[in-house]
Amino acid sequence: MTTSHTSDDNGLNGTNAPAGSSTATDDAVRAELSRLRDSIDNIDAAVVHMLAERFKCTQQVGHLKAQHHLPPADPSRESRQIARLRELAESAKLDPAFAEKLLNFIIAEVIRHHETIAKSA
């Protein structure tokens, strides 16, 4: 997941610069935006790779569940994971509600995969 930020100058192109701003300031702001956006792009890439690894593991869980005729969903495990992730989010200064929404989205996708695997087994 790569997002290009080079074309977005947030009005720092000289013609839209606030009165009294200098080219040196504009250049410094552009450089800082570029540095921060490069970091964001790297983090996005890491998140995508981590999700890919997570889904590789959950696919294996899905196959194991299918082989042993276990249900695709495990509500007690899911509840524990949500509580755990909310605690991690709080300690990381991330909105726990956001973290829960993200995990619920991931869990729904995992269950969908598990159901597909179970049907094909």
Tab-separated table of C-alpha atoms in Angstrom:
chain	number	residue	atom	x	y	z
A	1	MET	CA	0.000	0.000	0.000
A	2	THR	CA	1.963	2.967	-1.258
A	3	THR	CA	0.517	6.429	-1.222
A	4	SER	CA	2.232	9.186	-3.101
A	5	HIS	CA	2.223	12.547	-1.426
A	6	THR	CA	4.561	14.423	-3.751
A	7	SER	CA	1.848	16.220	-5.703
A	8	ASP	CA	0.084	17.581	-2.609
A	9	ASP	CA	1.839	20.746	-1.575
A	10	ASN	CA	-0.950	22.076	0.672
A	11	GLY	CA	-0.838	25.485	-0.941
A	12	LEU	CA	2.907	25.917	-0.542
A	13	ASN	CA	3.537	26.591	-4.201
A	14	GLY	CA	4.345	30.286	-3.935
A	15	THR	CA	1.026	31.512	-5.330
A	16	ASN	CA	-1.061	30.198	-2.442
A	17	ALA	CA	1.496	30.817	0.295
A	18	PRO	CA	0.329	32.986	3.175
A	19	ALA	CA	1.396	36.615	3.151
A	20	GLY	CA	4.825	37.101	4.683
A	21	SER	CA	5.992	33.530	4.142
A	22	SER	CA	9.329	32.971	2.526
A	23	THR	CA	10.485	30.494	-0.050
A	24	ALA	CA	12.941	29.094	2.507
A	25	THR	CA	10.064	28.474	4.932
A	26	ASP	CA	7.996	26.889	2.168
A	27	ASP	CA	10.917	24.638	1.257
A	28	ALA	CA	11.421	23.678	4.902
A	29	VAL	CA	7.733	22.870	5.308
A	30	ARG	CA	7.719	20.812	2.095
A	31	ALA	CA	10.794	18.919	3.265
A	32	GLU	CA	9.190	18.178	6.649
A	33	LEU	CA	5.927	17.088	4.998
A	34	SER	CA	7.894	14.827	2.692
A	35	ARG	CA	9.852	13.319	5.600
A	36	LEU	CA	6.681	12.675	7.609
A	37	ARG	CA	4.829	11.267	4.609
A	38	ASP	CA	7.712	8.945	3.805
A	39	SER	CA	7.424	7.620	7.363
A	40	ILE	CA	3.663	7.203	6.949
A	41	ASP	CA	4.215	5.297	3.685
A	42	ASN	CA	6.725	2.994	5.392
A	43	ILE	CA	4.352	2.358	8.274
A	44	ASP	CA	1.489	1.636	5.839
A	45	ALA	CA	3.703	-0.897	4.062
A	46	ALA	CA	4.591	-2.539	7.380
A	47	VAL	CA	0.905	-2.699	8.373
A	48	VAL	CA	0.017	-4.391	5.072
A	49	HIS	CA	2.815	-6.945	5.500
A	50	MET	CA	1.800	-7.630	9.097
A	51	LEU	CA	-1.818	-8.123	8.038
A	52	ALA	CA	-0.672	-10.513	5.319
A	53	GLU	CA	1.245	-12.543	7.912
A	54	ARG	CA	-1.748	-12.503	10.247
A	55	PHE	CA	-4.025	-13.776	7.478
A	56	LYS	CA	-1.548	-16.556	6.625
A	57	CYS	CA	-1.888	-17.752	10.224
A	58	THR	CA	-5.656	-17.420	10.277
A	59	GLN	CA	-5.874	-19.395	7.019
A	60	GLN	CA	-4.023	-22.222	8.770
A	61	VAL	CA	-6.466	-21.937	11.687
A	62	GLY	CA	-9.329	-22.131	9.182
A	63	HIS	CA	-7.965	-25.337	7.662
A	64	LEU	CA	-7.441	-26.868	11.104
A	65	LYS	CA	-10.987	-25.955	12.131
A	66	ALA	CA	-12.389	-27.408	8.906
A	67	GLN	CA	-10.456	-30.665	9.353
A	68	HIS	CA	-11.851	-31.063	12.860
A	69	HIS	CA	-15.354	-29.764	12.083
A	70	LEU	CA	-15.008	-26.769	14.397
A	71	PRO	CA	-17.147	-23.678	13.829
A	72	PRO	CA	-15.627	-20.823	11.811
A	73	ALA	CA	-16.293	-18.284	14.572
A	74	ASP	CA	-15.153	-18.440	18.190
A	75	PRO	CA	-17.069	-15.697	20.039
A	76	SER	CA	-15.264	-16.180	23.369
A	77	ARG	CA	-11.844	-15.900	21.679
A	78	GLU	CA	-13.034	-12.867	19.729
A	79	SER	CA	-14.249	-11.154	22.916
A	80	ARG	CA	-10.927	-11.812	24.641
A	81	GLN	CA	-9.041	-10.455	21.635
A	82	ILE	CA	-11.156	-7.295	21.534
A	83	ALA	CA	-10.598	-6.667	25.250
A	84	ARG	CA	-6.879	-7.324	24.836
A	85	LEU	CA	-6.610	-5.010	21.838
A	86	ARG	CA	-8.522	-2.244	23.627
A	87	GLU	CA	-6.012	-2.442	26.497
A	88	LEU	CA	-3.095	-2.358	24.068
A	89	ALA	CA	-4.640	0.621	22.294
A	90	GLU	CA	-5.062	2.519	25.547
A	91	SER	CA	-1.453	1.920	26.548
A	92	ALA	CA	-0.337	3.023	23.065
A	93	LYS	CA	-2.475	6.203	23.269
A	94	LEU	CA	-4.681	4.977	20.413
A	95	ASP	CA	-8.455	5.347	20.555
A	96	PRO	CA	-9.691	1.968	21.890
A	97	ALA	CA	-12.953	2.328	19.969
A	98	PHE	CA	-10.997	2.691	16.729
A	99	ALA	CA	-8.865	-0.342	17.597
A	100	GLU	CA	-12.014	-2.349	18.306
A	101	LYS	CA	-13.598	-1.328	14.990
A	102	LEU	CA	-10.433	-2.354	13.159
A	103	LEU	CA	-10.262	-5.721	14.907
A	104	ASN	CA	-13.971	-6.362	14.299
A	105	PHE	CA	-13.400	-5.704	10.591
A	106	ILE	CA	-10.447	-8.123	10.563
A	107	ILE	CA	-12.371	-10.756	12.544
A	108	ALA	CA	-15.292	-10.574	10.113
A	109	GLU	CA	-12.905	-11.152	7.209
A	110	VAL	CA	-11.251	-14.079	9.013
A	111	ILE	CA	-14.640	-15.688	9.712
A	112	ARG	CA	-15.588	-15.245	6.059
A	113	HIS	CA	-12.340	-17.012	5.074
A	114	HIS	CA	-13.009	-19.798	7.599
A	115	GLU	CA	-16.510	-20.297	6.203
A	116	THR	CA	-15.132	-20.529	2.663
A	117	ILE	CA	-12.503	-23.032	3.764
A	118	ALA	CA	-15.117	-25.126	5.611
A	119	LYS	CA	-17.360	-25.244	2.525
A	120	SER	CA	-14.507	-26.443	0.345
A	121	ALA	CA	-13.347	-29.105	2.825
